[in-house]
Amino acid sequence: MSDPMPPCPDAVFLAALRAIVGDTHVLTDDHDVEPFLHDWRGYASGRAAAVVFPADTDQVSRVVALAAQAGRNIVPQGGNTGLSQGAVPSDDGRGIVLGLRRMTAIPEIDTPSGVLLAEGGATLSAVHDAARAVDRRVPLSLGSEGTAQIGGLVSTNAGGIGALRYGPMRDLVCGLEVVLPDGRVFRDLRALRKNNTGYDLRNLFIGAEGTLGIVTTVALRMQPVLRAAAHAWIALADLDAAVTILAGLQERFDTAVQAAELLSGPQVDLVLQHIPRTRHPLESRPEWSLLIELGSTDADADLRGRLEDWLADRFEEGTLTDAFIAQNEAQAAAIWHLRHSVSEANKLHGHSLSHDVAVRPSRLPQMIRDCTDAVLQAHPGATILIVSHLGDGNVHFIVHFTHDAWARLSDPAGVTRDVMARVHDATEALGGTFSAEHGIGRKLRQELAARVDPVRMGLMQDIRAVIDPDRRMNPGAVL
């Protein structure tokens, strides 16, 4: 670790920041800074000397170099939609929050190559619009797409409902530009399919949550637009039927299966209770529902008719009890709006202890049962809510308390730790992971240290020490 620089007085440091990015792009007033000091749920907060918004990569580089020279920490923050408290500053108040909201350009779209370049502050929604303008798409779908920024999505290796077909963000990225903790710029934006020139350094930064650098530009792979689609809401006979249905869908429709989302009945009920203009597509209220999207680039593919026939056979077999097949885009949008509203509904209803766990899909029903039993044995007053990217084996296992019930707990921090341990223990017993797509952030740092193989942990520490020896880039996150 290098020798620390003597502390730089706030006035001098802030003046130097303003000289780089302009007076109006350095926020220091308490009222202006306050929105950037908390995570999305409001469960964690910190302090910062300033919030800084550079206009381009050169300004980012100069700000980072200045912070390194002044001995100041930097917390990169995108749309701040993460759920692992990975973009919250520390409590010392000397560091800065650095945002890329001024860096929203789409500098290049190479349609024949299927490549789109976006600056780190561009929202996912803006990227979708840019790809749509050239009759292409970037197959990442999130409920927060209007706020989530591309740099942050890369830094957290975001997943979403499209990961079943196309993989998480790591599989969509074909190039990066990153400002390193000392201000140097790593550029790998050639976006070549084949490039065997040594170690694949690009992947170090995907999922690093800003601890190794700030992602300023991303090259993304575009896909052809889907010309035919089918969307269904399926009432399952039981939880085990989810795996049976998914396997049958993949055998029948192969790569046309775009998404398969599992929802528990109590989770659906909370959305219907709190989110206006949502309605259940079925008259029944099943304990388990499966949302399906099929898609094809062939406009003549009769996916809806084929899906209807296939589901009719499953009804006869008894693996499903009811189904709704969307007849138009409005009906399809309505069922996916219900799915994407779960986080907002849960936030309105109470306090969620959300766990982002994963096992092999075949083990997912057993994992849900084991986790549920383990938690309710100790906390019978909790409600278990399930949202699962079934095809990935990824389960958002949510232990939910009403606001009043949470306020009555004598030791909420102890309950949080106990519930986390029970869920993670049950998941690991089935060969799973305690962090599937939300990342480590500050929330799971101790879990990472306790549960990850020591060799893996040591290698991560070594990499961090080489790239950021003073640990000034997003300190307290991940490691």
Short mmCIF file of C-alpha atoms in Angstrom, two decimals:
data_model
loop_
_atom_site.label_atom_id
_atom_site.label_comp_id
_atom_site.label_asym_id
_atom_site.label_seq_id
_atom_site.Cartn_x
_atom_site.Cartn_y
_atom_site.Cartn_z
CA MET A 1 0.00 0.00 0.00
CA SER A 2 1.40 3.42 -0.94
CA ASP A 3 2.05 6.13 1.64
CA PRO A 4 -1.07 8.23 2.21
CA MET A 5 -1.00 11.84 1.15
CA PRO A 6 -1.57 14.48 3.84
CA PRO A 7 -5.24 15.50 4.06
CA CYS A 8 -6.24 18.23 1.64
CA PRO A 9 -8.36 21.03 3.19
CA ASP A 10 -11.96 20.98 1.99
CA ALA A 11 -11.86 24.49 0.53
CA VAL A 12 -8.77 23.77 -1.55
CA PHE A 13 -10.06 20.40 -2.69
CA LEU A 14 -13.51 21.70 -3.62
CA ALA A 15 -12.02 24.62 -5.52
CA ALA A 16 -9.89 22.19 -7.54
CA LEU A 17 -12.96 20.06 -8.30
CA ARG A 18 -14.88 23.11 -9.52
CA ALA A 19 -11.96 24.07 -11.74
CA ILE A 20 -12.25 20.71 -13.48
CA VAL A 21 -16.04 20.25 -13.90
CA GLY A 22 -17.49 23.73 -13.33
CA ASP A 23 -19.08 25.37 -10.30
CA THR A 24 -22.62 24.12 -10.90
CA HIS A 25 -21.52 20.49 -11.15
CA VAL A 26 -20.03 20.24 -7.68
CA LEU A 27 -22.81 19.95 -5.09
CA THR A 28 -21.96 20.76 -1.48
CA ASP A 29 -25.15 22.22 -0.02
CA ASP A 30 -26.73 19.78 2.45
CA HIS A 31 -30.09 19.90 0.71
CA ASP A 32 -28.53 19.22 -2.72
CA VAL A 33 -26.24 16.44 -1.50
CA GLU A 34 -28.76 14.62 0.67
CA PRO A 35 -30.50 12.54 -2.09
CA PHE A 36 -27.16 10.93 -3.00
CA LEU A 37 -26.34 9.73 0.52
CA HIS A 38 -28.88 6.89 0.83
CA ASP A 39 -29.58 3.58 -0.83
CA TRP A 40 -32.85 3.12 -2.77
CA ARG A 41 -34.67 1.45 0.11
CA GLY A 42 -33.43 3.96 2.67
CA TYR A 43 -31.80 1.26 4.81
CA ALA A 44 -28.26 2.73 4.74
CA SER A 45 -26.80 6.23 4.53
CA GLY A 46 -23.51 8.10 4.76
CA ARG A 47 -21.89 11.51 4.30
CA ALA A 48 -19.86 13.15 1.56
CA ALA A 49 -17.87 16.34 1.09
CA ALA A 50 -19.40 16.79 -2.37
CA VAL A 51 -21.28 15.18 -5.20
CA VAL A 52 -19.44 15.68 -8.50
CA PHE A 53 -20.70 15.33 -12.08
CA PRO A 54 -17.97 15.26 -14.78
CA ALA A 55 -18.92 15.87 -18.41
CA ASP A 56 -16.60 13.38 -20.13
CA THR A 57 -13.94 10.74 -19.56
CA ASP A 58 -11.16 13.31 -19.41
CA GLN A 59 -12.91 15.12 -16.56
CA VAL A 60 -13.54 11.83 -14.77
CA SER A 61 -9.85 11.01 -15.09
CA ARG A 62 -8.80 14.41 -13.73
CA VAL A 63 -11.26 14.22 -10.82
CA VAL A 64 -10.08 10.73 -9.86
CA ALA A 65 -6.41 11.74 -10.11
CA LEU A 66 -7.09 14.81 -7.95
CA ALA A 67 -8.90 12.70 -5.34
CA ALA A 68 -5.99 10.24 -5.24
CA GLN A 69 -3.49 13.05 -4.75
CA ALA A 70 -5.65 14.60 -2.03
CA GLY A 71 -6.20 11.34 -0.18
CA ARG A 72 -9.98 11.38 -0.79
CA ASN A 73 -12.22 8.39 -1.34
CA ILE A 74 -14.61 8.13 -4.28
CA VAL A 75 -17.98 6.38 -4.37
CA PRO A 76 -19.18 5.92 -7.98
CA GLN A 77 -22.96 6.16 -8.14
CA GLY A 78 -25.20 5.46 -11.12
CA GLY A 79 -28.96 5.50 -10.88
CA ASN A 80 -28.67 4.26 -7.27
CA THR A 81 -31.23 1.51 -7.88
CA GLY A 82 -29.10 -1.26 -6.38
CA LEU A 83 -30.27 -3.41 -3.47
CA SER A 84 -26.93 -4.20 -1.77
CA GLN A 85 -26.03 -0.72 -0.54
CA GLY A 86 -23.08 -0.63 -2.91
CA ALA A 87 -23.25 3.09 -3.75
CA VAL A 88 -23.55 4.55 -0.26
CA PRO A 89 -20.66 6.77 0.99
CA SER A 90 -18.94 6.17 4.32
CA ASP A 91 -19.65 8.18 7.46
CA ASP A 92 -16.44 10.23 7.58
CA GLY A 93 -17.77 12.83 5.15
CA ARG A 94 -14.41 13.43 3.47
CA GLY A 95 -14.96 11.47 0.28
CA ILE A 96 -16.98 12.38 -2.78
CA VAL A 97 -19.82 10.77 -4.66
CA LEU A 98 -19.13 10.76 -8.40
CA GLY A 99 -22.03 10.50 -10.82
CA LEU A 100 -22.12 10.30 -14.62
CA ARG A 101 -25.53 11.83 -15.28
CA ARG A 102 -23.95 14.34 -17.70
CA MET A 103 -22.37 11.51 -19.70
CA THR A 104 -25.38 10.17 -21.59
CA ALA A 105 -24.23 10.05 -25.20
CA ILE A 106 -24.60 7.10 -27.58
CA PRO A 107 -21.44 7.82 -29.60
CA GLU A 108 -21.65 4.88 -32.01
CA ILE A 109 -24.10 2.33 -33.37
CA ASP A 110 -22.64 -0.26 -35.74
CA THR A 111 -25.72 -2.11 -36.93
CA PRO A 112 -24.02 -4.71 -39.19
CA SER A 113 -21.70 -5.64 -36.32
CA GLY A 114 -24.48 -5.53 -33.75
CA VAL A 115 -22.57 -3.11 -31.51
CA LEU A 116 -23.79 -0.05 -29.61
CA LEU A 117 -21.52 2.26 -27.59
CA ALA A 118 -23.04 4.14 -24.66
CA GLU A 119 -21.53 6.45 -22.08
CA GLY A 120 -21.78 5.26 -18.50
CA GLY A 121 -24.51 7.72 -17.50
CA ALA A 122 -26.95 6.72 -20.25
CA THR A 123 -30.04 5.06 -18.84
CA LEU A 124 -31.08 1.61 -19.92
CA SER A 125 -34.24 3.14 -21.35
CA ALA A 126 -32.20 5.49 -23.54
CA VAL A 127 -30.12 2.57 -24.79
CA HIS A 128 -33.31 0.67 -25.65
CA ASP A 129 -34.57 3.69 -27.60
CA ALA A 130 -31.28 4.04 -29.50
CA ALA A 131 -31.22 0.36 -30.46
CA ARG A 132 -34.89 0.45 -31.46
CA ALA A 133 -34.16 3.35 -33.83
CA VAL A 134 -31.96 1.02 -35.92
CA ASP A 135 -34.36 -1.92 -35.59
CA ARG A 136 -32.28 -3.71 -32.98
CA ARG A 137 -32.51 -4.30 -29.24
CA VAL A 138 -30.30 -4.73 -26.18
CA PRO A 139 -31.87 -7.68 -24.33
CA LEU A 140 -31.64 -6.46 -20.75
CA SER A 141 -34.99 -5.87 -19.06
CA LEU A 142 -35.40 -4.31 -15.61
CA GLY A 143 -38.20 -2.55 -13.82
CA SER A 144 -35.83 0.38 -13.12
CA GLU A 145 -34.76 0.88 -16.75
CA GLY A 146 -35.75 4.57 -16.73
CA THR A 147 -33.32 5.26 -13.87
CA ALA A 148 -30.64 2.57 -13.95
CA GLN A 149 -27.50 3.70 -15.75
CA ILE A 150 -25.35 1.57 -18.04
CA GLY A 151 -22.14 2.10 -16.06
CA GLY A 152 -23.83 0.94 -12.88
CA LEU A 153 -25.46 -2.02 -14.60
CA VAL A 154 -22.04 -3.14 -15.82
CA SER A 155 -20.43 -2.56 -12.43
CA THR A 156 -23.05 -4.75 -10.74
CA ASN A 157 -23.31 -7.33 -13.56
CA ALA A 158 -27.07 -6.81 -13.65
CA GLY A 159 -29.29 -9.71 -14.62
CA GLY A 160 -33.03 -9.22 -15.05
CA ILE A 161 -35.64 -11.33 -16.77
CA GLY A 162 -33.75 -11.68 -20.07
CA ALA A 163 -30.77 -13.46 -18.50
CA LEU A 164 -32.43 -16.83 -19.12
CA ARG A 165 -31.93 -16.36 -22.86
CA TYR A 166 -29.04 -13.90 -23.16
CA GLY A 167 -27.17 -14.04 -19.86
CA PRO A 168 -26.39 -11.21 -17.42
CA MET A 169 -24.61 -7.98 -18.29
CA ARG A 170 -21.27 -9.76 -18.56
CA ASP A 171 -22.57 -11.62 -21.60
CA LEU A 172 -23.85 -8.46 -23.27
CA VAL A 173 -20.68 -6.37 -22.92
CA CYS A 174 -18.11 -6.49 -25.70
CA GLY A 175 -15.97 -3.51 -24.69
CA LEU A 176 -15.26 -1.10 -21.87
CA GLU A 177 -13.59 2.17 -21.05
CA VAL A 178 -12.71 2.50 -17.36
CA VAL A 179 -11.01 5.22 -15.33
CA LEU A 180 -8.66 3.51 -12.87
CA PRO A 181 -8.20 4.61 -9.24
CA ASP A 182 -5.09 6.65 -10.08
CA GLY A 183 -6.76 8.45 -13.00
CA ARG A 184 -5.34 6.36 -15.82
CA VAL A 185 -7.82 5.25 -18.49
CA PHE A 186 -8.15 1.61 -19.55
CA ARG A 187 -9.67 1.43 -23.05
CA ASP A 188 -10.95 -1.73 -24.67
CA LEU A 189 -13.68 -0.59 -27.06
CA ARG A 190 -12.74 -2.48 -30.21
CA ALA A 191 -15.75 -4.76 -29.63
CA LEU A 192 -14.14 -7.68 -31.41
CA ARG A 193 -15.59 -11.16 -31.14
CA LYS A 194 -12.08 -12.64 -31.20
CA ASN A 195 -9.14 -10.91 -29.50
CA ASN A 196 -6.62 -13.18 -27.75
CA THR A 197 -4.15 -10.55 -26.57
CA GLY A 198 -3.43 -11.76 -23.06
CA TYR A 199 -5.64 -11.73 -19.99
CA ASP A 200 -9.25 -10.69 -20.38
CA LEU A 201 -8.94 -7.61 -18.18
CA ARG A 202 -12.35 -6.30 -19.22
CA ASN A 203 -14.16 -8.88 -17.14
CA LEU A 204 -12.38 -7.73 -13.98
CA PHE A 205 -14.47 -4.56 -13.99
CA ILE A 206 -17.83 -6.19 -14.71
CA GLY A 207 -19.34 -6.94 -11.33
CA ALA A 208 -16.55 -5.19 -9.40
CA GLU A 209 -19.09 -2.63 -8.11
CA GLY A 210 -16.83 0.35 -8.68
CA THR A 211 -14.00 -0.94 -6.49
CA LEU A 212 -11.53 -1.21 -9.38
CA GLY A 213 -12.53 1.83 -11.43
CA ILE A 214 -15.32 3.91 -12.94
CA VAL A 215 -16.97 2.61 -16.12
CA THR A 216 -17.26 5.58 -18.48
CA THR A 217 -18.15 3.94 -21.82
CA VAL A 218 -19.59 0.52 -22.67
CA ALA A 219 -19.80 -1.40 -25.93
CA LEU A 220 -22.94 -3.57 -25.92
CA ARG A 221 -24.05 -6.37 -28.20
CA MET A 222 -27.37 -5.76 -29.93
CA GLN A 223 -29.79 -8.47 -31.00
CA PRO A 224 -32.39 -8.60 -33.81
CA VAL A 225 -35.86 -7.38 -32.95
CA LEU A 226 -38.42 -10.03 -32.08
CA ARG A 227 -41.15 -10.11 -34.75
CA ALA A 228 -43.44 -12.59 -33.02
CA ALA A 229 -44.15 -13.08 -29.34
CA ALA A 230 -46.37 -14.88 -26.87
CA HIS A 231 -46.93 -14.04 -23.22
CA ALA A 232 -48.70 -16.19 -20.64
CA TRP A 233 -49.56 -16.17 -16.95
CA ILE A 234 -49.76 -19.76 -15.74
CA ALA A 235 -51.32 -21.03 -12.50
CA LEU A 236 -49.16 -23.95 -11.34
CA ALA A 237 -50.54 -27.05 -9.67
CA ASP A 238 -47.71 -26.83 -7.12
CA LEU A 239 -44.18 -25.47 -6.74
CA ASP A 240 -42.49 -28.53 -8.26
CA ALA A 241 -44.56 -28.06 -11.41
CA ALA A 242 -42.55 -24.89 -12.14
CA VAL A 243 -39.43 -26.89 -12.99
CA THR A 244 -41.43 -29.39 -15.03
CA ILE A 245 -43.11 -26.63 -17.04
CA LEU A 246 -39.82 -24.81 -17.68
CA ALA A 247 -38.04 -27.94 -18.86
CA GLY A 248 -40.94 -28.74 -21.18
CA LEU A 249 -41.01 -25.21 -22.58
CA GLN A 250 -37.31 -25.28 -23.34
CA GLU A 251 -37.58 -28.70 -24.98
CA ARG A 252 -40.53 -27.56 -27.10
CA PHE A 253 -39.54 -23.97 -27.91
CA ASP A 254 -35.76 -23.94 -27.36
CA THR A 255 -34.27 -20.44 -27.82
CA ALA A 256 -37.71 -18.88 -28.26
CA VAL A 257 -38.06 -18.99 -24.45
CA GLN A 258 -37.14 -15.44 -23.47
CA ALA A 259 -38.22 -15.30 -19.82
CA ALA A 260 -39.74 -17.47 -17.10
CA GLU A 261 -40.61 -15.69 -13.85
CA LEU A 262 -42.01 -17.43 -10.77
CA LEU A 263 -44.18 -15.45 -8.32
CA SER A 264 -45.73 -16.54 -5.04
CA GLY A 265 -49.38 -15.73 -4.31
CA PRO A 266 -48.65 -13.38 -1.35
CA GLN A 267 -46.23 -11.40 -3.51
CA VAL A 268 -48.81 -10.92 -6.24
CA ASP A 269 -51.38 -9.88 -3.63
CA LEU A 270 -49.12 -7.11 -2.33
CA VAL A 271 -48.71 -5.67 -5.83
CA LEU A 272 -52.47 -5.71 -6.37
CA GLN A 273 -52.95 -4.01 -3.01
CA HIS A 274 -50.46 -1.16 -3.48
CA ILE A 275 -49.91 -0.50 -7.19
CA PRO A 276 -52.73 1.37 -8.99
CA ARG A 277 -54.23 -0.05 -12.19
CA THR A 278 -52.96 -3.57 -11.64
CA ARG A 279 -55.26 -6.57 -11.83
CA HIS A 280 -54.80 -10.31 -11.66
CA PRO A 281 -55.13 -11.90 -15.11
CA LEU A 282 -56.81 -14.98 -13.61
CA GLU A 283 -60.05 -15.30 -11.66
CA SER A 284 -58.32 -17.82 -9.41
CA ARG A 285 -55.63 -16.77 -6.97
CA PRO A 286 -52.98 -19.49 -7.37
CA GLU A 287 -50.35 -20.11 -4.73
CA TRP A 288 -47.71 -20.16 -7.49
CA SER A 289 -47.72 -18.38 -10.85
CA LEU A 290 -45.30 -18.61 -13.75
CA LEU A 291 -44.96 -15.76 -16.28
CA ILE A 292 -43.70 -16.83 -19.68
CA GLU A 293 -42.41 -14.86 -22.66
CA LEU A 294 -41.68 -16.49 -26.01
CA GLY A 295 -40.13 -14.57 -28.87
CA SER A 296 -38.90 -15.14 -32.42
CA THR A 297 -37.37 -13.05 -35.18
CA ASP A 298 -39.69 -14.87 -37.60
CA ALA A 299 -42.81 -12.75 -38.00
CA ASP A 300 -44.74 -15.78 -39.24
CA ALA A 301 -44.02 -17.91 -36.19
CA ASP A 302 -47.35 -18.73 -34.58
CA LEU A 303 -45.99 -18.71 -31.04
CA ARG A 304 -49.29 -17.85 -29.40
CA GLY A 305 -51.15 -20.70 -31.08
CA ARG A 306 -48.36 -23.19 -30.40
CA LEU A 307 -48.13 -22.10 -26.78
CA GLU A 308 -51.87 -22.42 -26.34
CA ASP A 309 -51.80 -25.98 -27.68
CA TRP A 310 -48.84 -26.89 -25.50
CA LEU A 311 -50.44 -25.46 -22.36
CA ALA A 312 -53.67 -27.34 -23.08
CA ASP A 313 -51.71 -30.59 -22.97
CA ARG A 314 -50.13 -29.56 -19.64
CA PHE A 315 -53.60 -28.81 -18.28
CA GLU A 316 -54.66 -32.33 -19.16
CA GLU A 317 -51.59 -33.68 -17.39
CA GLY A 318 -52.40 -31.66 -14.26
CA THR A 319 -49.18 -29.64 -14.02
CA LEU A 320 -51.12 -26.40 -14.40
CA THR A 321 -54.60 -25.44 -13.25
CA ASP A 322 -55.27 -22.30 -15.27
CA ALA A 323 -53.60 -19.99 -17.75
CA PHE A 324 -53.99 -16.59 -19.37
CA ILE A 325 -52.45 -15.95 -22.79
CA ALA A 326 -52.14 -12.29 -23.72
CA GLN A 327 -54.03 -11.50 -26.92
CA ASN A 328 -52.34 -8.16 -27.63
CA GLU A 329 -49.44 -5.96 -26.56
CA ALA A 330 -51.51 -4.11 -23.95
CA GLN A 331 -52.39 -7.33 -22.15
CA ALA A 332 -48.78 -8.48 -22.30
CA ALA A 333 -47.59 -5.15 -20.91
CA ALA A 334 -50.11 -5.40 -18.08
CA ILE A 335 -48.87 -8.73 -16.77
CA TRP A 336 -45.21 -7.67 -16.97
CA HIS A 337 -46.04 -4.37 -15.27
CA LEU A 338 -47.38 -6.41 -12.37
CA ARG A 339 -44.13 -8.39 -12.25
CA HIS A 340 -41.93 -5.29 -12.37
CA SER A 341 -43.89 -3.56 -9.59
CA VAL A 342 -42.97 -5.96 -6.79
CA SER A 343 -40.12 -3.89 -5.30
CA GLU A 344 -42.22 -0.74 -5.12
CA ALA A 345 -45.17 -2.61 -3.59
CA ASN A 346 -42.99 -4.24 -0.96
CA LYS A 347 -41.40 -0.92 -0.06
CA LEU A 348 -44.82 0.63 0.44
CA HIS A 349 -46.15 -2.24 2.53
CA GLY A 350 -43.32 -2.77 4.99
CA HIS A 351 -39.72 -3.74 5.64
CA SER A 352 -38.17 -6.38 3.39
CA LEU A 353 -35.21 -8.56 4.24
CA SER A 354 -34.43 -9.46 0.65
CA HIS A 355 -32.04 -12.27 -0.24
CA ASP A 356 -30.64 -12.76 -3.74
CA VAL A 357 -29.83 -16.46 -3.78
CA ALA A 358 -29.47 -19.09 -6.51
CA VAL A 359 -29.22 -22.83 -6.98
CA ARG A 360 -29.48 -25.07 -10.01
CA PRO A 361 -33.04 -24.77 -11.34
CA SER A 362 -33.78 -28.41 -10.51
CA ARG A 363 -33.12 -27.68 -6.83
CA LEU A 364 -35.06 -24.44 -6.65
CA PRO A 365 -38.34 -25.78 -5.18
CA GLN A 366 -36.48 -27.59 -2.41
CA MET A 367 -34.43 -24.48 -1.67
CA ILE A 368 -37.58 -22.36 -1.32
CA ARG A 369 -39.11 -24.92 1.03
CA ASP A 370 -35.94 -25.29 3.13
CA CYS A 371 -35.43 -21.54 3.45
CA THR A 372 -39.09 -21.00 4.33
CA ASP A 373 -39.02 -23.66 7.03
CA ALA A 374 -35.78 -22.33 8.50
CA VAL A 375 -37.02 -18.73 8.68
CA LEU A 376 -40.57 -19.33 9.92
CA GLN A 377 -39.34 -21.67 12.63
CA ALA A 378 -37.67 -18.69 14.29
CA HIS A 379 -39.80 -15.82 12.96
CA PRO A 380 -43.39 -17.04 12.54
CA GLY A 381 -44.74 -13.49 12.22
CA ALA A 382 -42.91 -12.88 8.93
CA THR A 383 -44.40 -13.27 5.47
CA ILE A 384 -42.36 -15.06 2.81
CA LEU A 385 -42.51 -13.45 -0.64
CA ILE A 386 -40.95 -15.14 -3.66
CA VAL A 387 -39.85 -13.60 -6.95
CA SER A 388 -37.69 -15.91 -9.02
CA HIS A 389 -35.88 -15.85 -12.36
CA LEU A 390 -36.69 -19.54 -12.60
CA GLY A 391 -34.51 -20.43 -15.57
CA ASP A 392 -31.41 -19.06 -13.81
CA GLY A 393 -32.19 -20.72 -10.49
CA ASN A 394 -32.19 -17.21 -9.03
CA VAL A 395 -34.64 -16.55 -6.19
CA HIS A 396 -35.35 -13.24 -4.50
CA PHE A 397 -36.29 -14.75 -1.16
CA ILE A 398 -37.96 -11.92 0.71
CA VAL A 399 -38.75 -12.10 4.42
CA HIS A 400 -41.28 -9.34 4.85
CA PHE A 401 -42.60 -7.51 7.90
CA THR A 402 -45.27 -4.82 7.99
CA HIS A 403 -44.01 -1.41 9.10
CA ASP A 404 -45.73 -1.85 12.48
CA ALA A 405 -44.34 -5.34 13.03
CA TRP A 406 -40.84 -4.19 12.18
CA ALA A 407 -41.11 -1.21 14.54
CA ARG A 408 -42.11 -3.54 17.40
CA LEU A 409 -38.97 -5.70 17.08
CA SER A 410 -36.63 -5.25 20.04
CA ASP A 411 -33.52 -6.17 18.03
CA PRO A 412 -34.10 -5.59 14.29
CA ALA A 413 -30.38 -5.85 13.51
CA GLY A 414 -30.26 -9.23 15.23
CA VAL A 415 -33.32 -10.43 13.34
CA THR A 416 -31.72 -9.30 10.07
CA ARG A 417 -28.53 -11.27 10.80
CA ASP A 418 -30.41 -14.36 11.93
CA VAL A 419 -32.70 -14.44 8.91
CA MET A 420 -29.77 -13.92 6.54
CA ALA A 421 -27.82 -16.77 8.10
CA ARG A 422 -30.78 -19.13 7.90
CA VAL A 423 -31.48 -18.36 4.24
CA HIS A 424 -27.86 -18.51 3.18
CA ASP A 425 -27.16 -21.71 5.13
CA ALA A 426 -30.13 -23.47 3.54
CA THR A 427 -29.09 -22.28 0.09
CA GLU A 428 -25.46 -23.31 0.47
CA ALA A 429 -26.56 -26.76 1.67
CA LEU A 430 -28.00 -27.26 -1.82
CA GLY A 431 -24.85 -26.05 -3.58
CA GLY A 432 -26.11 -22.51 -4.12
CA THR A 433 -24.82 -18.96 -3.81
CA PHE A 434 -25.81 -16.13 -1.49
CA SER A 435 -25.41 -13.48 -4.21
CA ALA A 436 -26.78 -14.13 -7.68
CA GLU A 437 -27.34 -10.79 -9.41
CA HIS A 438 -27.55 -7.98 -6.84
CA GLY A 439 -23.88 -8.03 -5.95
CA ILE A 440 -22.08 -7.76 -2.60
CA GLY A 441 -22.05 -4.02 -1.92
CA ARG A 442 -21.76 -3.20 1.77
CA LYS A 443 -24.68 -5.42 2.74
CA LEU A 444 -22.97 -8.77 2.06
CA ARG A 445 -19.32 -7.95 2.64
CA GLN A 446 -19.07 -10.07 5.81
CA GLU A 447 -20.94 -12.92 4.12
CA LEU A 448 -18.41 -12.87 1.28
CA ALA A 449 -15.49 -13.06 3.71
CA ALA A 450 -17.08 -15.89 5.68
CA ARG A 451 -18.51 -18.05 2.90
CA VAL A 452 -16.21 -17.72 -0.13
CA ASP A 453 -13.33 -20.13 -0.70
CA PRO A 454 -10.11 -18.65 0.83
CA VAL A 455 -8.19 -19.03 -2.43
CA ARG A 456 -10.82 -17.08 -4.33
CA MET A 457 -10.94 -14.46 -1.59
CA GLY A 458 -7.15 -14.13 -1.60
CA LEU A 459 -7.02 -13.63 -5.36
CA MET A 460 -9.66 -10.88 -5.15
CA GLN A 461 -7.68 -9.17 -2.40
CA ASP A 462 -4.52 -9.38 -4.49
CA ILE A 463 -6.22 -7.88 -7.55
CA ARG A 464 -7.64 -5.05 -5.46
CA ALA A 465 -4.21 -4.36 -3.95
CA VAL A 466 -2.60 -4.05 -7.40
CA ILE A 467 -5.24 -1.81 -8.98
CA ASP A 468 -6.29 0.25 -5.93
CA PRO A 469 -3.62 -0.18 -3.24
CA ASP A 470 -5.01 2.61 -1.04
CA ARG A 471 -8.60 1.31 -1.32
CA ARG A 472 -9.98 4.73 -2.12
CA MET A 473 -12.35 3.54 -4.86
CA ASN A 474 -15.71 2.71 -3.27
CA PRO A 475 -14.17 1.73 0.08
CA GLY A 476 -16.23 -0.63 2.16
CA ALA A 477 -17.90 -2.26 -0.82
CA VAL A 478 -17.29 -5.93 -1.68
CA LEU A 479 -13.99 -6.36 0.23
#
